[in-house]
Each structure stands twice: as structure tokens, then as C-alpha cells.
Tab-separated table of C-alpha atoms (C1' of nucleotides) in Angstrom:
chain	number	residue	atom	x	y	z
A	23	MET	CA	76.998	-16.512	83.651
A	24	LEU	CA	80.376	-18.298	83.931
A	25	ILE	CA	81.698	-16.401	81.101
A	26	GLU	CA	83.449	-13.486	81.481
A	27	ILE	CA	85.156	-11.420	78.708
A	28	ASP	CA	88.516	-9.748	78.819
A	29	PHE	CA	88.336	-6.570	76.428
A	30	ARG	CA	91.963	-6.364	76.388
A	31	ASP	CA	92.557	-9.206	74.328
A	32	LYS	CA	93.263	-9.287	71.765
A	33	ARG	CA	91.568	-12.130	70.119
A	34	PRO	CA	88.051	-11.614	68.741
A	35	LEU	CA	85.304	-11.688	70.930
A	36	TYR	CA	83.477	-14.794	69.590
A	37	GLU	CA	86.739	-16.529	70.053
A	38	GLN	CA	86.783	-15.561	73.781
A	39	ILE	CA	83.228	-16.385	73.564
A	40	SER	CA	83.709	-19.786	72.518
A	41	GLY	CA	86.067	-20.753	73.999
A	42	LYS	CA	85.135	-20.494	77.680
A	43	LEU	CA	81.926	-22.196	76.478
A	44	GLU	CA	84.380	-24.956	74.613
A	45	GLU	CA	85.471	-25.598	78.759
A	46	LEU	CA	83.164	-25.527	80.232
A	47	ILE	CA	81.810	-28.160	78.284
A	48	LEU	CA	84.864	-30.316	78.039
A	49	CYS	CA	84.689	-29.959	82.623
A	50	GLY	CA	81.456	-31.200	82.684
A	51	VAL	CA	80.004	-27.539	84.292
A	52	ILE	CA	78.187	-27.838	81.203
A	53	GLY	CA	76.387	-31.272	81.175
A	54	ALA	CA	75.844	-32.904	78.642
A	55	ASP	CA	72.606	-32.984	76.992
A	56	GLU	CA	72.102	-29.303	78.552
A	57	ALA	CA	70.896	-26.235	77.379
A	58	LEU	CA	72.626	-23.344	76.417
A	59	PRO	CA	71.657	-19.872	77.106
A	60	SER	CA	70.391	-17.644	74.021
A	61	VAL	CA	72.135	-15.278	71.690
A	62	ARG	CA	70.162	-12.488	73.035
A	63	SER	CA	70.059	-13.508	76.362
A	64	LEU	CA	73.445	-13.863	76.342
A	65	ALA	CA	73.870	-11.131	74.480
A	66	MET	CA	72.165	-9.154	77.126
A	67	ASP	CA	74.621	-10.287	79.878
A	68	LEU	CA	77.484	-9.450	78.189
A	69	SER	CA	76.263	-6.632	76.631
A	70	ILE	CA	77.785	-7.275	73.116
A	71	ASN	CA	75.833	-7.967	70.279
A	72	PRO	CA	74.184	-10.753	69.526
A	73	ASN	CA	75.363	-10.726	66.657
A	74	THR	CA	78.990	-11.869	68.530
A	75	ILE	CA	77.035	-14.573	70.419
A	76	GLN	CA	75.431	-16.430	67.058
A	77	LYS	CA	79.299	-16.445	66.342
A	78	ALA	CA	80.863	-18.490	68.967
A	79	TYR	CA	77.215	-20.276	68.939
A	80	ASP	CA	78.237	-21.145	65.067
A	81	ALA	CA	82.175	-21.870	66.269
A	82	LEU	CA	81.312	-23.785	69.130
A	83	GLU	CA	78.350	-26.569	67.495
A	84	GLN	CA	81.149	-26.649	64.094
A	85	LYS	CA	84.009	-27.804	66.667
A	86	GLY	CA	80.841	-30.410	67.166
A	87	PHE	CA	80.444	-28.471	70.557
A	88	CYS	CA	76.926	-28.498	70.757
A	89	TYR	CA	73.675	-29.472	68.606
A	90	SER	CA	70.354	-27.046	67.955
A	91	VAL	CA	67.585	-27.957	67.876
A	92	ALA	CA	65.083	-26.267	65.418
A	93	GLY	CA	62.943	-23.926	67.132
A	94	ARG	CA	63.537	-25.171	70.751
A	95	GLY	CA	68.181	-24.361	71.451
A	96	ARG	CA	71.143	-25.303	71.750
A	97	PHE	CA	72.244	-27.510	73.460
A	98	ALA	CA	75.445	-28.744	74.710
A	99	ALA	CA	77.416	-32.239	73.159
A	100	ALA	CA	78.510	-34.533	75.048
A	101	ALA	CA	81.922	-33.819	77.169
A	102	ASP	CA	83.168	-37.626	75.706
A	103	GLU	CA	82.518	-37.437	72.273
A	104	VAL	CA	85.099	-34.137	71.821
A	105	LEU	CA	87.349	-35.059	75.065
A	106	PRO	CA	89.621	-36.766	72.207
A	107	ALA	CA	89.660	-34.353	69.305
A	108	ARG	CA	90.521	-31.812	71.653
A	109	LYS	CA	93.361	-33.654	73.440
A	110	GLN	CA	94.859	-34.208	69.919
A	111	GLU	CA	94.787	-30.590	69.765
A	112	ILE	CA	96.431	-29.185	72.733
A	113	LEU	CA	98.895	-32.368	72.135
A	114	ASP	CA	99.505	-30.461	68.160
A	115	GLU	CA	99.915	-26.944	69.688
A	116	LEU	CA	102.061	-27.950	72.839
A	117	GLY	CA	104.694	-29.827	69.910
A	118	LYS	CA	104.977	-26.579	68.648
A	119	VAL	CA	105.551	-24.718	71.244
A	120	VAL	CA	108.532	-27.884	72.923
A	121	ASP	CA	110.347	-27.294	68.687
A	122	LYS	CA	110.560	-23.373	69.491
A	123	ALA	CA	112.356	-24.413	72.442
A	124	ILE	CA	114.530	-27.306	70.826
A	125	LYS	CA	115.616	-24.079	68.410
A	126	VAL	CA	116.596	-21.921	71.124
A	127	GLY	CA	118.710	-25.330	73.465
A	128	ILE	CA	115.639	-25.945	75.673
A	129	THR	CA	116.390	-28.768	77.478
A	130	GLU	CA	114.670	-31.758	77.985
A	131	LYS	CA	114.587	-31.179	81.221
A	132	ASP	CA	114.561	-27.898	81.616
A	133	ILE	CA	110.632	-28.773	80.598
A	134	GLY	CA	110.214	-31.845	82.212
A	135	LYS	CA	111.134	-29.767	85.383
A	136	TYR	CA	109.176	-26.696	84.168
A	137	VAL	CA	105.692	-28.870	83.845
A	138	HIS	CA	106.386	-30.878	86.295
A	139	GLU	CA	105.640	-27.825	88.953
A	140	LYS	CA	102.077	-26.295	86.776
A	141	TYR	CA	101.440	-30.026	88.291
A	142	GLN	CA	101.874	-29.971	91.857
B	25	MET	CA	117.879	-15.034	51.017
B	26	LEU	CA	116.598	-17.557	54.111
B	27	ILE	CA	113.554	-15.819	53.737
B	28	GLU	CA	110.856	-17.484	52.931
B	29	ILE	CA	107.150	-15.614	52.049
B	30	ASP	CA	104.153	-18.895	53.243
B	31	PHE	CA	100.500	-15.914	51.179
B	32	ARG	CA	98.712	-19.430	53.452
B	33	ASP	CA	99.599	-18.047	56.312
B	34	LYS	CA	96.994	-16.170	58.491
B	35	ARG	CA	100.127	-13.793	60.048
B	36	PRO	CA	100.247	-10.546	58.988
B	37	LEU	CA	103.379	-10.667	56.434
B	38	TYR	CA	105.779	-8.249	58.734
B	39	GLU	CA	105.405	-10.985	61.254
B	40	GLN	CA	106.330	-13.749	59.806
B	41	ILE	CA	108.818	-11.576	57.771
B	42	SER	CA	111.092	-10.378	61.365
B	43	GLY	CA	109.227	-13.423	63.007
B	44	LYS	CA	112.438	-15.292	60.713
B	45	LEU	CA	115.524	-13.283	60.935
B	46	GLU	CA	114.461	-13.591	64.752
B	47	GLU	CA	115.324	-17.220	64.572
B	48	LEU	CA	117.625	-16.198	61.739
B	49	ILE	CA	119.911	-14.702	64.195
B	50	LEU	CA	118.650	-16.250	67.407
B	51	CYS	CA	119.864	-19.655	65.908
B	52	GLY	CA	123.495	-17.615	64.917
B	53	VAL	CA	122.779	-17.664	61.709
B	54	ILE	CA	123.447	-13.936	60.807
B	55	GLY	CA	126.157	-13.695	63.385
B	56	ALA	CA	126.327	-10.330	65.925
B	57	ASP	CA	126.897	-6.867	64.273
B	58	GLU	CA	126.343	-8.417	60.909
B	59	ALA	CA	124.726	-6.548	58.874
B	60	LEU	CA	120.787	-7.264	57.500
B	61	PRO	CA	120.098	-7.407	54.568
B	62	SER	CA	118.455	-3.014	53.200
B	63	VAL	CA	115.312	-2.486	53.197
B	64	ARG	CA	114.977	-1.977	49.456
B	65	SER	CA	116.747	-4.898	48.651
B	66	LEU	CA	114.480	-7.341	51.338
B	67	ALA	CA	111.573	-5.823	49.394
B	68	MET	CA	112.872	-6.322	45.958
B	69	ASP	CA	113.895	-9.731	47.288
B	70	LEU	CA	110.204	-10.742	48.887
B	71	SER	CA	107.963	-8.907	46.093
B	72	ILE	CA	106.877	-6.709	49.062
B	73	ASN	CA	106.449	-3.314	49.862
B	74	PRO	CA	108.980	-1.120	51.774
B	75	ASN	CA	107.158	0.476	54.037
B	76	THR	CA	106.281	-3.397	55.181
B	77	ILE	CA	109.396	-4.690	55.376
B	78	GLN	CA	110.297	-1.113	57.433
B	79	LYS	CA	107.427	-2.648	59.599
B	80	ALA	CA	109.021	-5.824	60.055
B	81	TYR	CA	113.123	-3.882	60.491
B	82	ASP	CA	110.488	-1.781	63.279
B	83	ALA	CA	109.366	-4.734	65.204
B	84	LEU	CA	112.478	-6.351	65.594
B	85	GLU	CA	114.431	-3.179	66.145
B	86	GLN	CA	111.890	-2.297	68.930
B	87	LYS	CA	112.535	-6.408	70.880
B	88	GLY	CA	115.602	-5.281	70.763
B	89	PHE	CA	117.467	-8.089	67.970
B	90	CYS	CA	118.751	-5.327	66.129
B	91	TYR	CA	120.220	-1.985	65.045
B	92	SER	CA	119.681	0.152	63.067
B	93	VAL	CA	122.027	3.212	62.242
B	94	ALA	CA	121.433	6.416	59.832
B	95	GLY	CA	122.312	6.513	56.859
B	96	ARG	CA	124.410	2.711	57.363
B	97	GLY	CA	122.206	0.198	57.681
B	98	ARG	CA	121.217	-2.245	60.108
B	99	PHE	CA	122.629	-4.934	62.378
B	100	ALA	CA	122.187	-7.655	64.282
B	101	ALA	CA	122.527	-7.795	68.139
B	102	ALA	CA	124.135	-10.918	69.994
B	103	ALA	CA	122.069	-13.314	70.626
B	104	ASP	CA	123.208	-13.948	74.064
B	105	GLU	CA	121.510	-10.089	74.171
B	106	VAL	CA	118.345	-11.220	73.360
B	107	LEU	CA	118.280	-14.659	73.990
B	108	PRO	CA	117.270	-15.285	77.737
B	109	ALA	CA	114.083	-13.487	77.455
B	110	ARG	CA	112.994	-15.549	74.362
B	111	LYS	CA	113.713	-18.748	76.743
B	112	GLN	CA	111.346	-17.472	79.004
B	113	GLU	CA	108.760	-16.173	76.443
B	114	ILE	CA	108.644	-19.363	75.273
B	115	LEU	CA	108.388	-21.207	78.747
B	116	ASP	CA	105.973	-18.842	78.899
B	117	GLU	CA	104.057	-20.490	76.267
B	118	LEU	CA	104.325	-23.287	77.578
B	119	GLY	CA	103.294	-23.077	80.910
B	120	LYS	CA	100.360	-21.767	79.153
B	121	VAL	CA	99.485	-24.593	76.862
B	122	VAL	CA	100.126	-26.683	79.743
B	123	ASP	CA	97.585	-25.616	81.530
B	124	LYS	CA	94.825	-26.346	78.782
B	125	ALA	CA	96.368	-29.761	79.122
B	126	ILE	CA	95.911	-29.727	82.836
B	127	LYS	CA	92.080	-28.873	82.447
B	128	VAL	CA	91.137	-31.376	80.461
B	129	GLY	CA	92.599	-34.711	81.905
B	130	ILE	CA	96.462	-35.700	79.945
B	131	THR	CA	98.710	-36.563	82.981
B	132	GLU	CA	102.169	-35.314	82.996
B	133	LYS	CA	103.452	-38.560	81.820
B	134	ASP	CA	101.237	-38.777	78.352
B	135	ILE	CA	102.765	-34.999	78.450
B	136	GLY	CA	106.804	-36.276	79.145
B	137	LYS	CA	105.833	-39.101	76.632
B	138	TYR	CA	104.742	-36.633	74.040
B	139	VAL	CA	107.447	-34.469	74.893
B	140	HIS	CA	110.240	-37.187	74.746
B	141	GLU	CA	109.910	-38.435	71.562
B	142	LYS	CA	110.083	-34.387	70.086
B	143	TYR	CA	113.753	-34.850	71.245
B	144	GLN	CA	114.325	-38.107	69.699
C	30	MET	CA	90.491	18.485	71.072
C	31	LEU	CA	92.887	19.367	73.502
C	32	ILE	CA	96.118	17.494	70.851
C	33	GLU	CA	97.303	19.883	68.547
C	34	ILE	CA	100.625	19.876	66.000
C	35	ASP	CA	103.794	21.807	66.251
C	36	PHE	CA	104.440	22.083	62.507
C	37	ARG	CA	108.001	23.568	63.821
C	38	ASP	CA	108.819	20.486	65.930
C	39	LYS	CA	111.074	18.807	64.680
C	40	ARG	CA	109.872	15.746	66.419
C	41	PRO	CA	107.720	13.094	64.160
C	42	LEU	CA	104.072	13.885	63.720
C	43	TYR	CA	103.971	10.532	65.183
C	44	GLU	CA	105.379	11.477	68.204
C	45	GLN	CA	103.678	13.833	68.884
C	46	ILE	CA	100.901	12.517	68.887
C	47	SER	CA	100.906	10.019	71.468
C	48	GLY	CA	102.687	12.322	73.092
C	49	LYS	CA	100.158	14.481	73.900
C	50	LEU	CA	97.787	11.498	74.320
C	51	GLU	CA	100.239	10.158	77.436
C	52	GLU	CA	99.877	13.239	78.799
C	53	LEU	CA	96.275	13.229	79.132
C	54	ILE	CA	96.077	9.873	80.255
C	55	LEU	CA	98.397	10.659	83.016
C	56	CYS	CA	96.882	13.561	83.666
C	57	GLY	CA	94.515	12.082	84.076
C	58	VAL	CA	91.993	13.074	81.258
C	59	ILE	CA	91.064	11.099	79.853
C	60	GLY	CA	90.551	8.593	82.337
C	61	ALA	CA	90.628	4.556	82.589
C	62	ASP	CA	88.993	2.509	79.918
C	63	GLU	CA	87.775	5.771	78.000
C	64	ALA	CA	87.002	5.744	74.633
C	65	LEU	CA	89.941	7.519	72.538
C	66	PRO	CA	89.663	9.293	68.954
C	67	SER	CA	89.273	6.403	65.967
C	68	VAL	CA	92.103	7.039	64.018
C	69	ARG	CA	89.916	7.941	61.102
C	70	SER	CA	88.515	10.376	63.031
C	71	LEU	CA	91.562	11.940	64.811
C	72	ALA	CA	92.897	11.896	61.875
C	73	MET	CA	90.090	14.664	59.802
C	74	ASP	CA	90.919	16.279	63.488
C	75	LEU	CA	94.094	17.140	62.999
C	76	SER	CA	93.946	16.714	58.927
C	77	ILE	CA	97.156	13.992	58.502
C	78	ASN	CA	96.817	10.696	57.716
C	79	PRO	CA	95.274	7.826	59.269
C	80	ASN	CA	98.804	5.519	58.976
C	81	THR	CA	100.201	8.644	61.396
C	82	ILE	CA	97.652	8.764	63.659
C	83	GLN	CA	97.475	4.749	63.394
C	84	LYS	CA	101.900	4.586	64.058
C	85	ALA	CA	100.792	6.825	66.916
C	86	TYR	CA	98.276	4.840	68.298
C	87	ASP	CA	100.550	2.014	67.882
C	88	ALA	CA	103.687	3.452	69.636
C	89	LEU	CA	101.656	4.207	72.691
C	90	GLU	CA	99.456	1.174	72.695
C	91	GLN	CA	103.037	-0.428	72.956
C	92	LYS	CA	104.580	1.265	75.866
C	93	GLY	CA	101.026	0.244	77.505
C	94	PHE	CA	99.075	3.717	77.541
C	95	CYS	CA	95.650	2.355	76.001
C	96	TYR	CA	95.139	-0.981	74.750
C	97	SER	CA	92.643	-1.007	71.503
C	98	VAL	CA	89.319	-3.841	70.756
C	99	ALA	CA	88.549	-4.729	67.421
C	100	GLY	CA	85.658	-3.758	65.377
C	101	ARG	CA	85.240	-1.208	68.403
C	102	GLY	CA	88.135	1.304	69.387
C	103	ARG	CA	90.629	2.098	71.256
C	104	PHE	CA	90.306	2.471	75.231
C	105	ALA	CA	92.958	4.221	77.484
C	106	ALA	CA	94.940	2.156	80.492
C	107	ALA	CA	94.229	3.338	83.913
C	108	ALA	CA	96.799	6.151	84.866
C	109	ASP	CA	98.247	3.824	87.910
C	110	GLU	CA	99.349	0.777	85.866
C	111	VAL	CA	102.192	3.373	83.293
C	112	LEU	CA	102.927	6.426	86.126
C	113	PRO	CA	105.073	4.380	88.258
C	114	ALA	CA	106.837	3.419	84.540
C	115	ARG	CA	106.339	7.481	83.589
C	116	LYS	CA	108.305	8.687	87.133
C	117	GLN	CA	111.721	6.877	86.121
C	118	GLU	CA	111.809	6.732	82.809
C	119	ILE	CA	111.724	10.701	84.039
C	120	LEU	CA	114.256	9.942	86.587
C	121	ASP	CA	116.201	9.255	84.518
C	122	GLU	CA	116.083	11.729	81.441
C	123	LEU	CA	117.054	13.480	85.351
C	124	GLY	CA	120.269	10.960	85.714
C	125	LYS	CA	121.594	12.496	82.345
C	126	VAL	CA	120.968	16.037	83.029
C	127	VAL	CA	122.974	16.320	86.444
C	128	ASP	CA	125.562	14.119	84.971
C	129	LYS	CA	126.264	16.474	82.113
C	130	ALA	CA	125.993	19.754	85.373
C	131	ILE	CA	128.450	18.258	86.874
C	132	LYS	CA	130.822	17.232	84.155
C	133	VAL	CA	130.376	21.747	83.766
C	134	GLY	CA	130.174	22.483	87.620
C	135	ILE	CA	127.313	23.519	88.654
C	136	THR	CA	127.302	23.000	92.058
C	137	GLU	CA	124.214	20.513	93.666
C	138	LYS	CA	123.068	23.800	95.592
C	139	ASP	CA	122.657	25.927	92.208
C	140	ILE	CA	120.124	23.201	91.061
C	141	GLY	CA	118.449	22.813	93.609
C	142	LYS	CA	117.861	26.785	93.689
C	143	TYR	CA	117.203	26.128	90.004
C	144	VAL	CA	114.345	23.824	90.517
C	145	HIS	CA	113.082	25.271	93.499
C	146	GLU	CA	111.424	28.238	91.477
C	147	LYS	CA	110.184	26.696	89.116
C	148	TYR	CA	108.614	24.534	92.119
C	149	GLN	CA	107.376	28.002	93.059
D	21	MET	CA	141.973	9.245	70.568
D	22	LEU	CA	140.038	9.547	73.705
D	23	ILE	CA	136.948	9.614	70.918
D	24	GLU	CA	134.216	6.253	70.737
D	25	ILE	CA	131.906	5.910	69.168
D	26	ASP	CA	128.637	4.068	69.824
D	27	PHE	CA	126.290	2.752	66.583
D	28	ARG	CA	123.677	1.489	68.484
D	29	ASP	CA	123.857	5.498	69.992
D	30	LYS	CA	120.653	7.233	67.998
D	31	ARG	CA	122.227	10.643	67.148
D	32	PRO	CA	123.705	11.051	63.986
D	33	LEU	CA	127.238	9.936	63.966
D	34	TYR	CA	128.760	13.990	63.645
D	35	GLU	CA	126.446	14.647	66.799
D	36	GLN	CA	128.432	12.991	68.947
D	37	ILE	CA	132.181	13.702	67.551
D	38	SER	CA	131.014	17.072	68.061
D	39	GLY	CA	129.776	16.333	71.723
D	40	LYS	CA	132.477	13.924	72.646
D	41	LEU	CA	135.325	17.505	71.974
D	42	GLU	CA	133.043	19.450	73.173
D	43	GLU	CA	133.203	17.690	76.540
D	44	LEU	CA	136.837	17.349	75.695
D	45	ILE	CA	137.063	21.018	75.715
D	46	LEU	CA	134.728	22.491	78.803
D	47	CYS	CA	136.564	19.862	81.271
D	48	GLY	CA	140.203	21.140	79.632
D	49	VAL	CA	141.571	17.557	78.410
D	50	ILE	CA	141.973	19.706	74.581
D	51	GLY	CA	143.261	23.152	75.920
D	52	ALA	CA	143.137	26.984	74.533
D	53	ASP	CA	143.988	27.173	71.735
D	54	GLU	CA	145.077	23.490	70.927
D	55	ALA	CA	145.337	22.324	67.621
D	56	LEU	CA	142.946	19.553	67.434
D	57	PRO	CA	143.688	16.189	64.678
D	58	SER	CA	143.152	17.232	60.872
D	59	VAL	CA	139.856	16.056	59.680
D	60	ARG	CA	141.688	13.313	57.260
D	61	SER	CA	143.328	12.239	60.451
D	62	LEU	CA	140.918	11.726	62.620
D	63	ALA	CA	138.597	10.410	60.275
D	64	MET	CA	140.882	7.668	59.581
D	65	ASP	CA	141.131	7.048	63.064
D	66	LEU	CA	137.449	6.348	63.853
D	67	SER	CA	136.884	4.425	60.499
D	68	ILE	CA	133.937	6.890	58.463
D	69	ASN	CA	133.638	9.442	56.097
D	70	PRO	CA	135.001	12.933	56.569
D	71	ASN	CA	132.666	13.615	55.577
D	72	THR	CA	131.398	13.503	58.532
D	73	ILE	CA	134.148	14.191	60.449
D	74	GLN	CA	133.852	17.338	59.024
D	75	LYS	CA	129.734	17.793	59.650
D	76	ALA	CA	130.792	17.707	62.945
D	77	TYR	CA	133.690	19.971	63.060
D	78	ASP	CA	131.505	22.683	61.582
D	79	ALA	CA	128.814	22.138	64.425
D	80	LEU	CA	131.605	22.735	67.080
D	81	GLU	CA	133.032	25.887	65.518
D	82	GLN	CA	129.865	27.103	64.772
D	83	LYS	CA	128.907	27.086	69.199
D	84	GLY	CA	132.220	28.017	69.606
D	85	PHE	CA	133.631	25.972	71.444
D	86	CYS	CA	136.464	25.694	68.618
D	87	TYR	CA	138.121	28.290	65.507
D	88	SER	CA	140.006	27.516	62.601
D	89	VAL	CA	142.481	29.361	61.054
D	90	ALA	CA	142.791	29.005	57.179
D	91	GLY	CA	145.599	26.370	56.582
D	92	ARG	CA	146.912	26.249	59.237
D	93	GLY	CA	143.612	23.475	61.207
D	94	ARG	CA	141.268	24.558	64.053
D	95	PHE	CA	142.732	24.716	67.884
D	96	ALA	CA	140.147	24.864	70.533
D	97	ALA	CA	138.508	27.419	72.369
D	98	ALA	CA	139.339	29.272	75.685
D	99	ALA	CA	137.091	26.403	77.827
D	100	ASP	CA	136.150	29.261	80.165
D	101	GLU	CA	134.783	31.294	76.832
D	102	VAL	CA	132.249	28.559	76.362
D	103	LEU	CA	131.470	27.796	79.446
D	104	PRO	CA	128.892	30.362	80.723
D	105	ALA	CA	126.895	29.648	77.425
D	106	ARG	CA	127.481	25.668	77.722
D	107	LYS	CA	125.644	26.063	81.650
D	108	GLN	CA	122.667	27.578	80.573
D	109	GLU	CA	122.704	25.397	78.021
D	110	ILE	CA	122.203	22.700	80.672
D	111	LEU	CA	120.365	24.602	83.307
D	112	ASP	CA	117.175	24.700	80.575
D	113	GLU	CA	117.654	21.428	79.746
D	114	LEU	CA	116.845	20.753	83.875
D	115	GLY	CA	114.179	23.360	83.611
D	116	LYS	CA	111.997	21.572	81.607
D	117	VAL	CA	112.971	17.775	82.474
D	118	VAL	CA	112.003	18.874	85.698
D	119	ASP	CA	108.843	20.691	84.026
D	120	LYS	CA	108.038	16.835	83.622
D	121	ALA	CA	108.507	15.799	86.225
D	122	ILE	CA	105.843	18.372	88.028
D	123	LYS	CA	103.349	16.941	85.494
D	124	VAL	CA	103.301	13.446	86.777
D	125	GLY	CA	103.695	13.808	91.148
D	126	ILE	CA	107.223	13.476	91.707
D	127	THR	CA	107.440	15.871	94.716
D	128	GLU	CA	110.908	18.359	94.977
D	129	LYS	CA	111.782	16.801	97.597
D	130	ASP	CA	111.991	13.550	95.111
D	131	ILE	CA	114.151	15.043	92.876
D	132	GLY	CA	116.287	16.486	95.718
D	133	LYS	CA	117.020	13.730	96.994
D	134	TYR	CA	117.630	11.462	93.888
D	135	VAL	CA	120.518	14.897	92.242
D	136	HIS	CA	121.952	14.416	95.606
D	137	GLU	CA	122.434	10.700	95.016
D	138	LYS	CA	124.320	11.360	91.761
D	139	TYR	CA	127.037	14.204	93.777
D	140	GLN	CA	128.220	11.615	96.196
E	19	DG	C1'	81.302	1.842	62.237
E	20	DT	C1'	85.945	-0.001	64.040
E	21	DG	C1'	91.919	-1.515	64.080
E	22	DG	C1'	94.783	-2.974	60.964
E	23	DT	C1'	97.786	-4.284	57.738
E	24	DC	C1'	99.910	-3.916	52.514
E	25	DT	C1'	100.629	-1.222	48.347
E	26	DA	C1'	102.704	2.836	45.993
E	27	DG	C1'	105.379	6.242	45.778
E	28	DA	C1'	107.376	10.569	47.605
E	29	DC	C1'	110.535	13.372	50.613
E	30	DC	C1'	113.799	14.129	54.265
E	31	DA	C1'	118.358	13.714	56.957
E	32	DC	C1'	122.622	10.625	57.594
E	33	DG	C1'	127.267	9.091	55.893
F	28	DG	C1'	123.047	4.028	48.545
F	29	DT	C1'	120.821	3.235	54.040
F	30	DG	C1'	116.516	3.957	57.536
F	31	DG	C1'	112.300	6.999	58.594
F	32	DT	C1'	108.675	10.021	58.008
F	33	DC	C1'	104.772	11.076	56.172
F	34	DT	C1'	100.366	10.395	52.268
F	35	DA	C1'	97.438	8.059	49.361
F	36	DG	C1'	94.299	5.171	48.868
F	37	DA	C1'	92.692	0.823	49.381
F	38	DC	C1'	91.276	-4.161	51.870
F	39	DC	C1'	90.021	-7.768	55.433
F	40	DA	C1'	88.043	-8.914	59.246
F	41	DC	C1'	85.168	-7.617	63.351
F	42	DC	C1'	81.304	-5.468	65.542
DNA sequence: GTGGTCTAGACCACG
DNA sequence: GTGGTCTAGACCACC
């Protein structure tokens, strides 16, 4: 699988996992209506308690990144459906960071330069 | 006092407190070598246990935002001494957000526009 | 366990504990990613309050000697990751002592002889 | 006066002060049987509580660095009388640091090189 | 079970 | 009065 866990990461495991899956869905690595690995198989794969995977999937579904069909499994939502919300989420985050930057006297130009480098 | 606590905030109390104090010191509201409120008095002020304040102050001191003198009290460090580190910290944070933005297809131009609005 | 507490020692308990653990990790007695005793169990072991152990572990983690995983426990960092910093720390300490020695007229040769004996 | 206080120093004030005086006496800046400043004048000088100075002088006298004459004041001991003890004290300290160095794998050669630089 | 946070109340050294 | 350490016991999220 494409998911790797970083045990040093301070975020809870389930959040790491759901985060990774969000990415995979958004980037199209997991296509629309494609089946996600079952709770048990993914748990085996990552050597992690199934409860934790369950929690990750619950969070994912709650955010609209996948849907479950009773008795059949879980399937990815279409990237287009969740992308706009996700974009807004990121922009909000960006807003907070910029606020902090302004407070300590980082100029708009500094940020522009820094961002530009990232896009190279 | 200039510190207020938000009990709905998910962050631990001590982090909220040390965060606020960081700001106040960085922005010069608390000048270099100015005395910070004593552990006990701030605890009374915020109706919070002194141990929690102590922990907040410990974190603050560990980051270099203040220093303590036995029997005398606690004093703010000069803003200049900690500002550069703080700036870098914020830029790093910015970097992470931009990485996410790139991943979901937000363009550099979008970010630039968004940032520009913030600076108005 | 390999940790013992000396109540005559003037250093605070948490410092003694974190100090001992630093040693054990640096010398490889506790290998990389090996689990450290849990806060509660070590507290029982040493007949010490869990909060004190927690504080010791916090200090340890802050210095990079271990990392914690929520719900799983605490694990030692690789010795290689922290050894260089520790070496520098010791050399700095050495520097201070040598400065004092110079001030009172101890010769380089005296020190050399003294150090040499230690290495026998 | 030649004494300066560093409020960021974690050592208690009285220890800083007695330490500085020890140095001055050992290096001969304050000659044998020379009068030390009175408690009150030194307290004024450093803007410090006289009790603190008193404590520093007590420590100094207890270590043999000075002696007091009732009604006349306090006078420095001869450097020769206290030097040997002080030298041994420093060598002991050196021993502890070297022990630590050995434990983390610093070689005798490394130490030699480091010490040599200090003596340049 | 684990780590993390918080409260309550005590004691110490320092100034 | 100040900061610092320690104990006792509680609650939470995570696994």
C-alpha cells in the first residue's frame, strides 16, 4: 500500500491515516468509486489495531471523501466533489499563517518570494 | 490583564497562555527585561492552578522568551533575540501549507491574490 | 531496573532520572526504538509520583532522546541521532573547567597527565 | 567595582558573588589582607539586598578565602593559602567531565586537542 | 493499557 | 514575596 505511518508524528494514528487517504483520493491515485482496502486488511498491512483504521475511515466518510455500501465495502468519492471544500480549507489555514506572519513583521514581498520558490 | 483563556480552544491551557505571552513579547507590548506577572498572581487572575502557569512559563523560558531569577521573578527577553527564530518558524509553517496547496492544484497566482487581500 | 535514585543528591529527582536514561540510551543499553518503561510502571518501581516521571520524560523528549506515541508508549531515539549534540555539550563543559584551571595556574601538562590517568 | 551580576545566570546571586570574589582573590587582584568592601557598600553598589551579600561573604569565609575581624571588617586571605585546595577542586571537577567524555566515546586525543586550543 | 493535562496543596531555597 | 519541585488524585484522548 501507499500508506506509511510515522510513529514520531504527534498526530493520532487515525488522523495520519485518514489524512493520507484524503491525499490519495484528491490526487486521483484512488479513482472515483474505487474500493478502499477493507478495515481488516489495512490493519494487517500496517500492523495496527483495526479499531484505529475504523476510526480513520469514519472520519474520512464524515468529511465526504468516501461512502460505504453495506455488505460490499467502502468506496472513494469523486475528487471533484470534495476538492472545492478542501481548497477552501487550505486557504483558511493559509490565512491563519499569514496573520501570524503579519504580526511579526514579515512583509508581503517576503512571503511572495518564499512561495515562489516552493512553486519551482 | 491582557491574557484571556478560551476554554473551547482544544489546545491545552498552558499552551494558550505561553502562546499569548510569546505574542506580547514579540510585539513589544512587554518590553525587554520587563517583569512578567508572578506565577501565583497570574494563577489567581485567570482562576487557574499555579502549576499550569508554571508549565506555561517553563515552555516560554525553554523557547528563550523569558528568563527567571530565583526569589525575584520572571522577566521578558528582548524581542530581537527571539524574533528571527520565530520568523523562521512561521515560514516553515507557511511552507507546509503551500505544499498542501500545490498538491490540490491551487496556483501560485491564487495564493498571491489571497495573501494580498490579507495585507490590505 | 537499571535506574536508582539517590535522595542525598541535590539535583531534582526528575533530572536524576532523565540523566540516567540519557546515559542508558547513549551507551546503547536501551536500543533505538526500544520501549521505555511506562510512566506509571516506572513510578511504581521507584516509588515516585507519576508526575515526576512524566516531567523527567518530558525533559528527555525535549532533548531528543526519545519520542512518545499516544496510547502506545515511549520509545528511545537512535543513539546516533543524539550523540553528536551530547559530545559537543560535554566538550563545552570541559571548556569551562579548563578556563578555570588556566585562571588558577594549572598547566596544560598537568591536565594532560591527569586526563591520561583517567584513560587507564 | 569589578563585580558584575548576570541575572540570567541560574546560580543564586550569593554564589555568583562569592565566586567572583574567589577569583579576584586567587588571581591577586585583591591582595592578601586587603580589606573587602563592606556588606552595605557592596549591596548599594550592586543594588542588591544586603542579606545576599552577607550570605556570599559567609560562604567565602567558610571556604577560607577571607577572614573577619570584629568591628574592623573583612579581609582577603593570602592566595597561596587557598590555591592548593582550589586546584584540587578544579581537578576533581575535571575528573567528572572526563568520565562523562569517556562514556560517550570521546578519545584522549580529542580531549588533548581541545585542551591545547584553550591554552593558545 | 498508554501518554497528556489539570487541580489541590505542600515544602524548599532564594532575596 | 519569588520560582522550583514533589505528591496525590482526577480526567481525557488514543490504541
